[in-house]
C-alpha angles and dihedrals in degrees: 000000000000127000096254091049093050092050096046094044093049094047093050092044091054091044093235118154117234091237091053092050089049090050092052090049093047093238137114117276090237090064092059089051090052090051091052094045092050091244095120132026115222119241121251090259091050090052087057091050093048092049090055098041097044099034092238115158103258094218093055094045094044094050090050089049093050090050091052091049091051093047093047093051103038103017111177097334113164093239096043096101093050091048092048091050090053090048090051092051091049093048091049091047096050092040089057091045091054093051092048090060090085111104122248090249092053093046088050095053091046089055090051091048092053091048090053091047090052090054090049091050089059091053103043088119088072091058120110141186091243092059091051091047093052095046093046089052090052090049092052090048095049097042091051091044090057087059094049102267108153100201111122121230090259092048090049088054092050093049095048103035103027100032091232127158114227115221114238094018122111125246088242091059090052091049092047090058095046094042095049092051090050090049089054088054091053091048091051090052089055091048094051092050093055087235127181107231119253131189092250090061090063089050091050092049089052092046089057093045094053099032111137091002101076101358095176091054100039111117093000132108116246120262096196134068114256139194126209113232112243094008133106091208114106112202118226120278115273094251089060097050098088091048092048090051091051089052090048092055092045088053091048095050091046093052111026094094096048110035121080107264094238091053091044091052093048092047093051090048093051096042094049096047090047091055086049090199097179135061089234139355096051096130096049092044092049093050091047089051090050092051093045088060093045094050091046087062096046099262125129127250111287100223111200110202125243101209116115102261094045093044091051091050090050093050093046092051090050092047090053090054092049102043104027101027087233111138102170096096093048095045090048091049093053093043092048090048091051091048092051092047091050091050091050091048091054090048090053088053089048091238119154116228 
C-alpha cells in the first residue's frame, strides 16, 4: 500500500476529519488533502506525526514513504536497480559495522543474559503474581530512592498497599510511591498488548509519574531551560525539545528490530534522560521506558539501586555518555544489572542455572 492510501485509510477508519488532522499537525487542511490525493509527499517529520496521530505502524508507513521518495527521485531510470543494489550492500555493511562496535565484554554479557532468559522461558510456569508484586515494589522503592525519596522499602509498601500515611514524610514522597506504581501498571498494559512504542506513551508515563506533584507540568515538555545538579551536561534549549523527541522516536523506529533489546533499552534510557524533556521526573520516566522495552522482549525489570555507591556509579556512567560520547560504561551497567536481576529471578523460582 502506498503512503497516500495508508494515510487516507487510517484517517477515515478513525473517523477524523481532514481539517482536525491538519490542526493537530499544525498545517493547512489543503496539505492533508494533497497527501491523500498523492499530490504531495509528507516530510520525514510529518510521517512521524501521522504515525502517532493515526495509529499507523511507523515501520510500515516509513517504508512506504521511503519507497515513494525513491520512486520520485529516480523513477524508472535504467541504472536504478544497480544503484539500489549498491545502496543495499552499503547499508548492510555499515549496519554490521555499527553492531560490531560493542566490546567483547559487552557481547559476552549479552550472551549470558540471553542464556539466562532462555532458562527463564522454560520455567515461566513457576511464575506468580506475588513475585511480580514484590519485585515491582522493590523497583518503585529503588527508582524513587535514586531521586532522593526517603521512604524505606517497608514504608513504600505501606503507602502503596495499605494506603497508610507515614509520619515525618512529605506528601510528595507519598505521591512519588503511588504514582510510580501506577506508571508500572501502565507500562505492563503496553507490554501485554504487544504494542509498538509511540511518543505519546512517554508523555503518558511522565504524566503518571508527576501526577498531583506538578500537575501543570505532568505529561508536558518543558518550556524553560534547565540545569542538572552536579552534572556538566547542559540539556537542549526548550524550543529544541520537541524536535529532539521526534528524532529520538525516529531513531527508535529505525533500530528497534535490529539492536539487541538490552542495548536498545539502555540507549533509549540514556537518550531520553540526556534530552531532559521535562521539568522534573526525567530519571524515573527514562527508567520506566527502559524497562518497558526490556519487558516487551521477555526480560525482567532491570532494577538500578538507589544506595549512594550505586547511584554515583549510575550518574557517572550517564555523565560519560553526555559529555564524552562514551557509552560503554553505561551500556555495561545496564547489561550487568539485567544479568543480576535475571539471576535473582531464577533463584526466587528455585531454578538451577
